[in-house]
XYZ file of C-alpha atoms in Angstrom:
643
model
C 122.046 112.328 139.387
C 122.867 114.739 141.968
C 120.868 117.865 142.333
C 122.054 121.521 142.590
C 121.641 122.741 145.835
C 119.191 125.842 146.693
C 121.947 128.178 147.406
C 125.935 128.633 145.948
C 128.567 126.966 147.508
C 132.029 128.835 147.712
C 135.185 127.166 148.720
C 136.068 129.643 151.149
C 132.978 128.999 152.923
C 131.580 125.642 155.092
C 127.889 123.817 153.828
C 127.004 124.516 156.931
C 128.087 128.437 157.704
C 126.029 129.502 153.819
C 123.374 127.048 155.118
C 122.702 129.048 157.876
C 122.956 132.202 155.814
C 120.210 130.457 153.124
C 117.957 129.627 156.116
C 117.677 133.251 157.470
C 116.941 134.337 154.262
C 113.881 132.020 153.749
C 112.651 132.666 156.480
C 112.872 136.427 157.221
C 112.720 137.452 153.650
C 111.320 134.668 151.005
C 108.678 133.642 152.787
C 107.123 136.092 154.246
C 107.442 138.039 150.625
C 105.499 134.910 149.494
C 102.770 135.267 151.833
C 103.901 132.749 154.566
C 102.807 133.243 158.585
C 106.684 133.069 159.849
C 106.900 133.198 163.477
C 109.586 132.864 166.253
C 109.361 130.052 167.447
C 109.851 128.404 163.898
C 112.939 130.291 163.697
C 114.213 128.960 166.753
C 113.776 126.044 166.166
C 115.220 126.484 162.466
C 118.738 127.183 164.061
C 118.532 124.143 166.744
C 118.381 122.087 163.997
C 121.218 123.534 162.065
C 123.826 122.211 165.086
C 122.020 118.931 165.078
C 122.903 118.095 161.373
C 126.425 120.093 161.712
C 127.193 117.725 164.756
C 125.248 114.436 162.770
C 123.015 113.911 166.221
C 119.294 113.162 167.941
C 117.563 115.799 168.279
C 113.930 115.827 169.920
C 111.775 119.220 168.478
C 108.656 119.172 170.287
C 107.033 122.396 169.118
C 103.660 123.018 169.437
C 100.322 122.870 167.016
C 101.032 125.988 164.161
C 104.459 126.240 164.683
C 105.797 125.306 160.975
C 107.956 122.091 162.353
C 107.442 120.985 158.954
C 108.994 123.471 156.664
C 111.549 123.536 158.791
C 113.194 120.162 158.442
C 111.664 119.679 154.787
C 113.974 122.591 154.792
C 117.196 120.818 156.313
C 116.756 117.472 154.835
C 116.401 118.716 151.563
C 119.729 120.640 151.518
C 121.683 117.850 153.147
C 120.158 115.039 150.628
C 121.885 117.352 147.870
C 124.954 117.847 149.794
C 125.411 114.389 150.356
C 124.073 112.959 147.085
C 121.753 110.680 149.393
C 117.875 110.836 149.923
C 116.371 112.157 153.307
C 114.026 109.863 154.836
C 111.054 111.169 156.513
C 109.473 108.322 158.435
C 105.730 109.315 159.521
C 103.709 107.817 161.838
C 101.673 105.468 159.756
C 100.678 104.767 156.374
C 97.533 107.504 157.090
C 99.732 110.339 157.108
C 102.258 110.049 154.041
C 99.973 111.714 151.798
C 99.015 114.542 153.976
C 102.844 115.396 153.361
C 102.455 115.431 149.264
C 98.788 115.999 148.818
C 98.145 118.972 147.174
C 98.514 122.404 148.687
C 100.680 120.343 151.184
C 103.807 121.435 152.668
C 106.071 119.936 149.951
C 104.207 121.572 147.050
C 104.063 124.731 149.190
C 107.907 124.995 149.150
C 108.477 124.497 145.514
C 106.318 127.268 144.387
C 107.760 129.740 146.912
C 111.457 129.226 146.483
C 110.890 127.555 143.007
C 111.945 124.516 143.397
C 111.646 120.804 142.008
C 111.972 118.349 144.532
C 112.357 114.770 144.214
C 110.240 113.292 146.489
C 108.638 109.629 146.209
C 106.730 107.281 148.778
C 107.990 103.986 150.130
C 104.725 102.336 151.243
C 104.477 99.299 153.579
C 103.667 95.721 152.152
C 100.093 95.810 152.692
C 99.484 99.357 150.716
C 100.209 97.078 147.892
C 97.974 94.849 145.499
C 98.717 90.712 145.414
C 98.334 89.912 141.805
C 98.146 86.288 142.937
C 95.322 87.013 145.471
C 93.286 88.918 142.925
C 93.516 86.127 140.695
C 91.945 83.994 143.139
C 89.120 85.903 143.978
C 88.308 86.706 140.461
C 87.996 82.894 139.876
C 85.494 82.442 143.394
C 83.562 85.645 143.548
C 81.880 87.817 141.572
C 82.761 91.545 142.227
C 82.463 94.522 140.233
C 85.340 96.379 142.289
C 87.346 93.575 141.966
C 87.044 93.440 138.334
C 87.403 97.105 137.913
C 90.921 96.436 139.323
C 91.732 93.582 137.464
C 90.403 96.575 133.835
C 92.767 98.968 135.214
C 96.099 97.228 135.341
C 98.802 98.076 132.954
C 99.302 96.270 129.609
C 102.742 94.799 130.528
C 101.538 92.966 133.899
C 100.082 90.253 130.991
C 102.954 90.648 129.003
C 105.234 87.396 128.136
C 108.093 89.604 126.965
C 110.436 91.480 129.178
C 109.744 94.798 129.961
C 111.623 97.802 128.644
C 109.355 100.204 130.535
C 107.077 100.332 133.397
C 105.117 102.549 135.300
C 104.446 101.706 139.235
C 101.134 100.305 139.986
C 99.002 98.937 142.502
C 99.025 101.383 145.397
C 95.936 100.731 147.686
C 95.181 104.612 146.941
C 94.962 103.934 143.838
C 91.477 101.757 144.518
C 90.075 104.291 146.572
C 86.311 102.964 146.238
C 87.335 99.516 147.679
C 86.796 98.948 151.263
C 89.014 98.202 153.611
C 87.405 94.617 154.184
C 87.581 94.156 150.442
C 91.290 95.623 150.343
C 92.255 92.426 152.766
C 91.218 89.879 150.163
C 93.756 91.282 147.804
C 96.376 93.273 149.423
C 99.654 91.634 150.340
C 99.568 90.304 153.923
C 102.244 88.290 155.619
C 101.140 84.444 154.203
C 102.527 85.371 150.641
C 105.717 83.637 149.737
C 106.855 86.471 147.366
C 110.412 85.452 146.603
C 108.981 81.837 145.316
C 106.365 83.816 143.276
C 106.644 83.753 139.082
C 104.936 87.016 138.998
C 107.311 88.591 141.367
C 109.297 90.943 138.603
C 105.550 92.185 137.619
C 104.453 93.069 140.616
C 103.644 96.473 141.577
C 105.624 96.445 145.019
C 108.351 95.424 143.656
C 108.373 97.718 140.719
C 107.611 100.602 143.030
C 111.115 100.054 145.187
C 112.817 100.290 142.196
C 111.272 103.523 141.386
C 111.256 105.120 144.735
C 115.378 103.618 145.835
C 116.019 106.466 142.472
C 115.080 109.393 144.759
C 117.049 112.183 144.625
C 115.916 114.308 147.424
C 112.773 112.657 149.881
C 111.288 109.546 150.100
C 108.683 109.027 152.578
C 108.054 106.283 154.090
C 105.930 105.284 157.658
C 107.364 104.676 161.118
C 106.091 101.195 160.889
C 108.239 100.350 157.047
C 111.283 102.290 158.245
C 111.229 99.811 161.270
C 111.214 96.990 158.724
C 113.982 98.428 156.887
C 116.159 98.010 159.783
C 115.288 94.524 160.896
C 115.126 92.509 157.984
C 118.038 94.620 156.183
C 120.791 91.862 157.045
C 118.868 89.091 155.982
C 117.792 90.491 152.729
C 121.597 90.912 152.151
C 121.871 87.657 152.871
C 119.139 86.356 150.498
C 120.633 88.608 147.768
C 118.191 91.204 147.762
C 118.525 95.039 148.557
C 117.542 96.714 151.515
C 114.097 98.149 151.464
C 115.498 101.463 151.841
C 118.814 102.897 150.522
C 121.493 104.795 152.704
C 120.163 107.873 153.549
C 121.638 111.227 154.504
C 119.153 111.873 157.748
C 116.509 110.328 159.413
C 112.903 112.554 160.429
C 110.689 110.943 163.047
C 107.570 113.000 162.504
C 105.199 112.211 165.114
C 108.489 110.804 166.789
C 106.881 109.839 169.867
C 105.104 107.005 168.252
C 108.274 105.511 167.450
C 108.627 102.997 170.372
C 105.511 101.025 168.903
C 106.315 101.020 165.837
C 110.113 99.414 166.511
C 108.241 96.805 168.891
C 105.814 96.257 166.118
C 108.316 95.720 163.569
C 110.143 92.945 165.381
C 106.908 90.984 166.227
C 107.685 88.015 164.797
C 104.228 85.815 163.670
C 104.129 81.698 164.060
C 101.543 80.705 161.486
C 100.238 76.695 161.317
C 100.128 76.789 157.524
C 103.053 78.651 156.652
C 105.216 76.418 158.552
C 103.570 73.521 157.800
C 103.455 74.816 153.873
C 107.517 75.289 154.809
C 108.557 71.904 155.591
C 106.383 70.149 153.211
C 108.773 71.872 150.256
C 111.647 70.526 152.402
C 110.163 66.431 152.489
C 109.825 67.454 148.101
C 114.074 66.941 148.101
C 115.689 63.876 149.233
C 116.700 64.772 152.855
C 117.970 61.648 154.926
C 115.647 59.220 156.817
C 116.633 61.185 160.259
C 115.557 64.582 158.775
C 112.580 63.306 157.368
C 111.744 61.770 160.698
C 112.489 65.238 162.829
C 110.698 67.123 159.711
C 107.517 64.690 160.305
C 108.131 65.152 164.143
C 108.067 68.995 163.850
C 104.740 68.609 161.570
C 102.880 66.574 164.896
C 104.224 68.806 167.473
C 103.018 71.891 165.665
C 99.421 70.854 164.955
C 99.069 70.150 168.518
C 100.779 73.340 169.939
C 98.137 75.529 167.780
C 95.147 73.030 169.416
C 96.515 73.401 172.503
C 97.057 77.739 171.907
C 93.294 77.439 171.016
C 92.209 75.534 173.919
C 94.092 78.387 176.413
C 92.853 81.789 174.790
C 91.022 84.436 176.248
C 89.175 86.875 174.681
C 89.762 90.507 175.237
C 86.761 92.607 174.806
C 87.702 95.999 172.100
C 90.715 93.887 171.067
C 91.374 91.696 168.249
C 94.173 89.954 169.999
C 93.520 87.097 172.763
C 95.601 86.538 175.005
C 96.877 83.460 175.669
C 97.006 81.712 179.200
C 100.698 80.105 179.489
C 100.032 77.341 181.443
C 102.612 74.576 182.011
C 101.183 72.594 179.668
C 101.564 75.377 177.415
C 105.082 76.105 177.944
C 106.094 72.452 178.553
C 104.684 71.972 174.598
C 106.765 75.763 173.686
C 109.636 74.208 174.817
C 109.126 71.011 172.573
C 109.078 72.429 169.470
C 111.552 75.107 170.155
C 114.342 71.953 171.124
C 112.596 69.992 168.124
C 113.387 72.960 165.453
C 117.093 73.375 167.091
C 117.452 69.652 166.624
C 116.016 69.971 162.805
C 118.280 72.768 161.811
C 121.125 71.352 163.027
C 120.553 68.202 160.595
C 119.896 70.814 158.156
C 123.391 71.859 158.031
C 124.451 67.771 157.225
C 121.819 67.914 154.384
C 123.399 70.859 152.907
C 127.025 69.621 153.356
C 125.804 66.358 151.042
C 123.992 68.890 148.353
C 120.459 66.687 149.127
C 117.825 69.955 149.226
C 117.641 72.903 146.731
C 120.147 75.946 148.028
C 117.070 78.203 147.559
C 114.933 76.262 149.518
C 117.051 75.505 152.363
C 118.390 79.383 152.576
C 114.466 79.968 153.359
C 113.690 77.733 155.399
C 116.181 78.147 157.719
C 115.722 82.099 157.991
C 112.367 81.332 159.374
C 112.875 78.706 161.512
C 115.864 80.678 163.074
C 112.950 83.500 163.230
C 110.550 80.661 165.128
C 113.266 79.669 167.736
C 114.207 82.766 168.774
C 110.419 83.882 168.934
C 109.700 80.555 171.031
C 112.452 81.734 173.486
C 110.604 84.423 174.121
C 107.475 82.979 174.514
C 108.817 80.537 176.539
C 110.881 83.122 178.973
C 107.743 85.458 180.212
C 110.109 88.667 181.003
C 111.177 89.340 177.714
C 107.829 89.158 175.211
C 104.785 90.051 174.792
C 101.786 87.283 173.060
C 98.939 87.687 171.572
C 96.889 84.879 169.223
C 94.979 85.833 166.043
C 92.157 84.075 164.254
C 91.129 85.271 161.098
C 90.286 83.957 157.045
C 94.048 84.086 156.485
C 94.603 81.140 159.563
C 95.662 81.098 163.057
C 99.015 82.672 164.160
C 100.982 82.634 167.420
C 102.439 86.651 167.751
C 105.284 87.137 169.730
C 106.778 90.724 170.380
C 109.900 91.563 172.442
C 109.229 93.942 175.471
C 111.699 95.448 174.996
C 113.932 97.049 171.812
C 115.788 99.735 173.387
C 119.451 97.582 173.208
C 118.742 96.925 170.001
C 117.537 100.073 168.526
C 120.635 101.535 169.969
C 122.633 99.256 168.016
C 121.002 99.058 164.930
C 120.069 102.611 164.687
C 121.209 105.104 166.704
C 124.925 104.066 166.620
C 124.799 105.744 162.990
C 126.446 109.187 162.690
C 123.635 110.335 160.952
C 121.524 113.716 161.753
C 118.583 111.871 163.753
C 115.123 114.542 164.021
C 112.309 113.246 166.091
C 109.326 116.280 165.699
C 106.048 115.986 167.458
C 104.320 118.240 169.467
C 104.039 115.742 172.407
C 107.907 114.425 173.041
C 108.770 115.337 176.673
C 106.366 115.277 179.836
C 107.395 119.081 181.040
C 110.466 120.153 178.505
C 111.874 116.101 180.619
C 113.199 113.696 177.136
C 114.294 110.958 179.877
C 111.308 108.362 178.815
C 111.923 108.849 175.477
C 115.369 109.373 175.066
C 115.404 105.848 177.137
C 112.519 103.487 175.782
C 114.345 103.941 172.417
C 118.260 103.507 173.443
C 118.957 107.390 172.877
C 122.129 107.901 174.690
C 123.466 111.683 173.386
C 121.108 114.156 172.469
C 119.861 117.307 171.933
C 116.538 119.035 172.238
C 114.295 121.817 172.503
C 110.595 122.849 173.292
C 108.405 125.590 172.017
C 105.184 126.460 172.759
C 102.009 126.814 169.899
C 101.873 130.766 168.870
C 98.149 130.658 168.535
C 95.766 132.565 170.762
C 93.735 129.881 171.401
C 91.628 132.206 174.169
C 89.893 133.722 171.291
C 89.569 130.708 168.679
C 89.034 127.558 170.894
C 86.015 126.532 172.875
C 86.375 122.994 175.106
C 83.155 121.556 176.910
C 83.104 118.350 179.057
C 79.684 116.646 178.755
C 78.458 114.000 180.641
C 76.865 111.029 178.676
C 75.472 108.186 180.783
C 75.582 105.480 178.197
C 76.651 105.113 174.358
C 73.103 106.149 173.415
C 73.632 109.759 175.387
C 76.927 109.715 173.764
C 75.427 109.368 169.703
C 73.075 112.017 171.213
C 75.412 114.613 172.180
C 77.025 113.966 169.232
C 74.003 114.764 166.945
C 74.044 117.807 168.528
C 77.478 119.262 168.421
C 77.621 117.710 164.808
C 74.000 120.049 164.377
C 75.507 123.237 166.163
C 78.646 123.415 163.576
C 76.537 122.255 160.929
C 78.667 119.248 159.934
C 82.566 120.095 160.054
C 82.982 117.902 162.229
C 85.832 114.865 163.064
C 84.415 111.891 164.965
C 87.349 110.426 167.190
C 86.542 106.872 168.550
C 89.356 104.598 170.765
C 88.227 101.934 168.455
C 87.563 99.982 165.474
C 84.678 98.443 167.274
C 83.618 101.902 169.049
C 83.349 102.973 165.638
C 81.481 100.139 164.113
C 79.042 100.387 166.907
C 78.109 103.921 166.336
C 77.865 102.963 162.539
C 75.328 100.768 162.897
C 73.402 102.563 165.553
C 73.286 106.222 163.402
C 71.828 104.491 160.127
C 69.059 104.097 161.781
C 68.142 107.620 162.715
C 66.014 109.618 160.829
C 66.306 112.952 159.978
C 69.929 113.066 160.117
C 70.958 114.885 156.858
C 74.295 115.649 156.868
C 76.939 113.467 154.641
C 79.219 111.069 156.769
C 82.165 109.457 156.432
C 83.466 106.400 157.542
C 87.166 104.916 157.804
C 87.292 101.448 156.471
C 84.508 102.412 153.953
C 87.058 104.105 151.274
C 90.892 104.623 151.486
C 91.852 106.576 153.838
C 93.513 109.871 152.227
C 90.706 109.662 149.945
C 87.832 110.024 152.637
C 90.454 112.730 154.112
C 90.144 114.562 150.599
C 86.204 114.354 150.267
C 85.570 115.874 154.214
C 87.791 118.413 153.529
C 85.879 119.406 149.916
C 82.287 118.778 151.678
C 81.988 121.252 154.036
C 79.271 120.101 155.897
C 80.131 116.699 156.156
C 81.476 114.709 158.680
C 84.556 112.213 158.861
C 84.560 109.280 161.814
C 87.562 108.017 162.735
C 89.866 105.765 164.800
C 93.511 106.394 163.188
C 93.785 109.996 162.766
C 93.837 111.331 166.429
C 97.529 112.017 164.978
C 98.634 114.656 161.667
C 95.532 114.764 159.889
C 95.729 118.674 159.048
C 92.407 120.238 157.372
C 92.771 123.696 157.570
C 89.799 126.342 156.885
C 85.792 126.107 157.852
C 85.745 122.086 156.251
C 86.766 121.157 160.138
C 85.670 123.915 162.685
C 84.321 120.730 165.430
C 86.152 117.613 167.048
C 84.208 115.618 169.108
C 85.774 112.672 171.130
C 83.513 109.930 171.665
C 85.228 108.994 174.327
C 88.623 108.846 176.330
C 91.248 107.598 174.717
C 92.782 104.870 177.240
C 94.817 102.382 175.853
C 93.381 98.807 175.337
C 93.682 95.897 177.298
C 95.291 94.264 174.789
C 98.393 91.936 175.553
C 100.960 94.820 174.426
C 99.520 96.911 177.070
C 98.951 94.161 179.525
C 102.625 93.943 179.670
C 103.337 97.453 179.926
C 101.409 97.969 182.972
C 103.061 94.523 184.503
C 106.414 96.087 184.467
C 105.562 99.519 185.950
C 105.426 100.253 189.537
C 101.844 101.585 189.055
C 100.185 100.973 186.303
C 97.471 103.890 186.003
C 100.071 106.450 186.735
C 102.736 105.438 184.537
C 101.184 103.669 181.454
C 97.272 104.539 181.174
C 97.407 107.974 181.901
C 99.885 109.210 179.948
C 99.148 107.554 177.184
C 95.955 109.077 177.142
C 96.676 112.323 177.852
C 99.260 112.117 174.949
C 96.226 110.886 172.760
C 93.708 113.277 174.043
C 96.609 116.219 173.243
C 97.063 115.156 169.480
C 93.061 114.779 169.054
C 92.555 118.289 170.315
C 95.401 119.303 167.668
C 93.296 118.527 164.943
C 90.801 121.637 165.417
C 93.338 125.069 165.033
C 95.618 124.568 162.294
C 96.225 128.268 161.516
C 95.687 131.426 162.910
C 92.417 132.058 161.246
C 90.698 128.656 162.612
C 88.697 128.455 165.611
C 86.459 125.865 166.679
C 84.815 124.083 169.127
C 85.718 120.421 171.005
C 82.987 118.377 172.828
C 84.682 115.777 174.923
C 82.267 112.721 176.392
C 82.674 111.244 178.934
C 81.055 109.296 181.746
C 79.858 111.552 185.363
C 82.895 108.937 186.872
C 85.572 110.330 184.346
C 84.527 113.624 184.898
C 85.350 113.602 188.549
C 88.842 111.543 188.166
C 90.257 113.186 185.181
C 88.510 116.763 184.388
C 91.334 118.149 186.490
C 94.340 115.752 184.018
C 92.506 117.215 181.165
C 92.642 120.794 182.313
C 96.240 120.705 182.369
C 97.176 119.928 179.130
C 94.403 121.860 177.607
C 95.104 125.117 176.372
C 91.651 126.891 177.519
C 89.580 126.461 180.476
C 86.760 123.552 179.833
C 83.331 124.286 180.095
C 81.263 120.936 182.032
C 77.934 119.947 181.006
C 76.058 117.266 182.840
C 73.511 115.611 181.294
């Protein structure tokens, strides 16, 4: 059903001429009535982005820390959902993030009680936010687990049902286990080995349920950068397969966080060569009664594949900080790439006889053949060293070959940005000096346009910064006692890594003394451990995801220290980066990290009443070769400490 807009529509009038109107009225009158901080720059940008939807373009709003980007295009897409009779869709920049927009006291909640409104507003979570009812079966049969058991106690009545189901309610959201860690989560979570459409418990299953519920949406759904991604690749194929898009047609697109985007499209269109499920694949296939030559190629394919993946293993090299090796393409690498890639081209095309004679299942053959299209394209890149990027993964779930184009700009500007749809990329970090070129162009933007305002708080008064020096990671958990000590907890721990983290884990248990509650991501679901630092004011949250939107206003986070720099890894994705620039440092390390080390230093002032303090660590060597980077993009002077 379509909702009412906010405002009356005459017919003398345009949408867009009483929008406008509605707009000033919010925000020089409602809102500030209501108790809101309203300031210019939010207003400025509030009419930018009234030509952006009135012309259905890209816009990039890069407005600073404080400056209400939120409201403003929960604002626009809100209006234009009802207009349209379509759902906004306000892609975030990962999964960590969604429920800072609807937690309570957020933005969204905000907005309803001051211009009394309901809005419609539901979350389209990625695969892996969602509970495998086939995995927990099997690890309720080989383990014994009270968590695991408390989530088998809590699922609704009809999921053991044998009758059809009249009503549901939508299930299984990893929040919804918040006590289960994220090592625990992994053994039964959805991950990419489960061959859902094949499944008997598919129509029970909480992710499925919960696209029914959230594809109803009358005004928002929010979604991640990373899902929205997977919208757009997979939408033809799902077609194809008879299935709806992930998403429905929407009436604009938000990029919050936009300028993650890029790695979340590249991410999206990794495609992942696993031993089993192939093998798993073609072994269905040999179950109908294909011709002697098939079988043969089939049985062929089998051979060739075990010995690629012992050959992959024999040629990996570890990458220290990374969970990805990288793989050394060889010639005897390639030569066997090449193999299978011709094998598969040679099994598909008997595939096609097979199906003209009615010998395999229609259902079967339909999937098969999606994937090992997938596998031959993902080979040609493999095999052609300009256009991907490879990494190899070992893990409980198998081995798998991961191949991810180096580029998506062509096809982003195909599949997406050849919509006329009102496109909003917001982020305080979008342009390197007000300049939208590497942006605009890593993501196939062709027409767009933009604008840039500053964050209105006095951060002279509210913000201290100090360098220190720290010799070793012992000198580093050191200084970090003590800054944690001087704010008396409050504090957010920002490590480069999931190991960086784990190491300072395991090394702080062992202190005595140290009184102060901590939290740890991986230990709990995220928003959850997000929800208890910011109701224990004295404790302390460590992290290695939310250098990006986590927003804890108030005296529960008044301290940010960063453990250390935030350079990118040396992971295969970045390998190839730095390959194709001209230099490296200058073009791929360093702003990367000085586009990190700007969102972590975002985290401390989140209104005009904040202030803080921010210890950065670092090594005597980065001091000397990057205080002066750092100074630039901070917004107060640093004071250095060696020592």
């Amino acid at each position: 059903m379509k909702k009412t807009l906010p405002f009356s529509l005459s017919k003398t009038e345009s949408f867009y001429d009483q929008l406008n109107d509605w707009i000033g009225d919010v925000f020089y009158d409602v809102l500030p009535e209501k108790g809101f901080e309203i300031r210019d720059e939010q207003i400025y940008m509030a009419f930018q982005l009234l030509n952006a939807y009135k012309n259905k373009q890209v816009i990039f709003a890069e407005a600073g820390v404080g400056t209400g980007k939120t409201l403003v295009y929960l604002l626009y897409a809100l209006c234009y959902a009802r207009y349209t009779g379509k759902p906004a869709i306000i892609a975030c920049a990962d999964e960590t993030l969604i429920e800072q927009l609807v937690k309570e006291g957020g933005d969204i909640q905000k907005l309803e009680k001051a211009l009394d409104l309901s809005i419609d507003v539901r979350l389209a979570k990625s695969r892996e936010q969602y509970l495998c009812l086939k995995k927990l079966n099997n690890v309720l049969e080989k383990t014994n687990n009270d968590h695991f058991d408390d989530v088998f106690d809590q699922l609704p009545k009809f999921v053991h049902s044998p009758g059809s189901m009249n009503k549901f309610e939508v299930y299984g959201d990893r929040k919804d286990y918040s006590a289960l860690s994220d090592e625990e989560w992994t053994q039964i979570g959805w991950d990419p080995l489960q061959d859902c459409f094949s499944c008997d418990l598919r129509h029970r299953c909480g992710q499925t349920l919960n696209r029914e519920y959230y594809r109803k949406s009358g005004d928002l759904i929010i979604c991640s950068h990373d899902f929205y991604m997977e919208h757009v690749w997979t939408k033809e194929s799902r077609v194809r397969e008879g299935q709806l898009p992930l998403l429905p047609e929407a009436s604009s697109i938000i990029f919050d966080e936009g300028h993650l985007l890029e790695f979340a499209s590249q991410k999206a269109l990794t495609y992942r060569i696993t031993w089993q499920t192939l093998n798993d694949l073609l072994e269905k296939l040999l179950s109908n009664d294909v011709r002697e030559k098939t079988l043969n190629i089939i049985e062929d394919v089998l051979a060739l594949n075990d010995e690629w993946f012992d050959l992959l293993k024999e040629n990996l090299v570890q990458v220290e900080g990374s969970e990805r090796m990288q793989v050394n393409k060889g010639m005897i690498v390639l030569k066997q790439a090449t193999r299978l890639k011709d094998m598969i081209d040679d099994l598909l095309e008997e595939l096609v006889l097979d199906a003209e004679m009615y010998v395999i299942n229609d259902y079967d053959l339909k999937i098969v053949e999606e994937y090992l299209d997938q596998i031959v394209y993902s080979l040609k890149l493999f095999v052609e060293d300009d256009k991907g990027i490879v990494w190899f993964e070992e893990s409980h779930l198998g081995s798998t070959i991961v191949i991810m184009p180096r580029l998506v700009e062509d096809i982003l500007r195909e599949e997406v940005f050849s919509q006329k749809l009102p496109f909003v990329f917001s982020s305080a970090t979008l342009s390197n000096n007000q300049d939208f070129t590497y942006i605009s162009k890593s993501l196939g933007i062709d027409s767009f346009s933009s604008l840039s305002v500053e964050s209105p708080f006095e951060y002279e008064e509210n913000m201290k910064v100090e360098f220190i020096a720290a010799n070793n990671f012992d000198d580093r958990i050191k200084e970090t006692i003590s800054s944690i000590e001087h704010s008396n907890g409050r504090t957010l721990v920002l490590f480069n890594s999931k190991s960086e983290l784990e190491t300072f884990k395991g090394k702080i248990k062992d202190l005595e003394g140290f009184q102060y509650p901590i939290l740890f991501e991986g230990d709990k679901e995220i928003s959850t451990l997000v929800q208890e630092f910011q109701s224990v004011e004295e404790s302390i949250l460590c992290s290695y995801h939310l250098w990006e939107g986590l927003d804890i206003p108030g005296s529960s986070l008044s301290n940010v220290v960063l453990f250390s720099l935030p350079f990118p890894p040396k992971d295969p994705v970045f390998e190839a980066k730095r390959k194709g620039a001209e230099d490296a440092f200058l073009q791929v390390d360093l702003p990367y990290m000085l586009l990190r080390f700007r969102q972590g230093i975002g985290r401390l002032i989140r209104t005009s009443e904040d202030s803080g303090s921010i210890t950065v660590l670092m090594s005597p060597e980065e001091i000397k070769s990057y205080a002066e980077n750092l100074q630039s993009v901070l917004p107060v002077s640093p004071q250095t400490t060696t020592v």
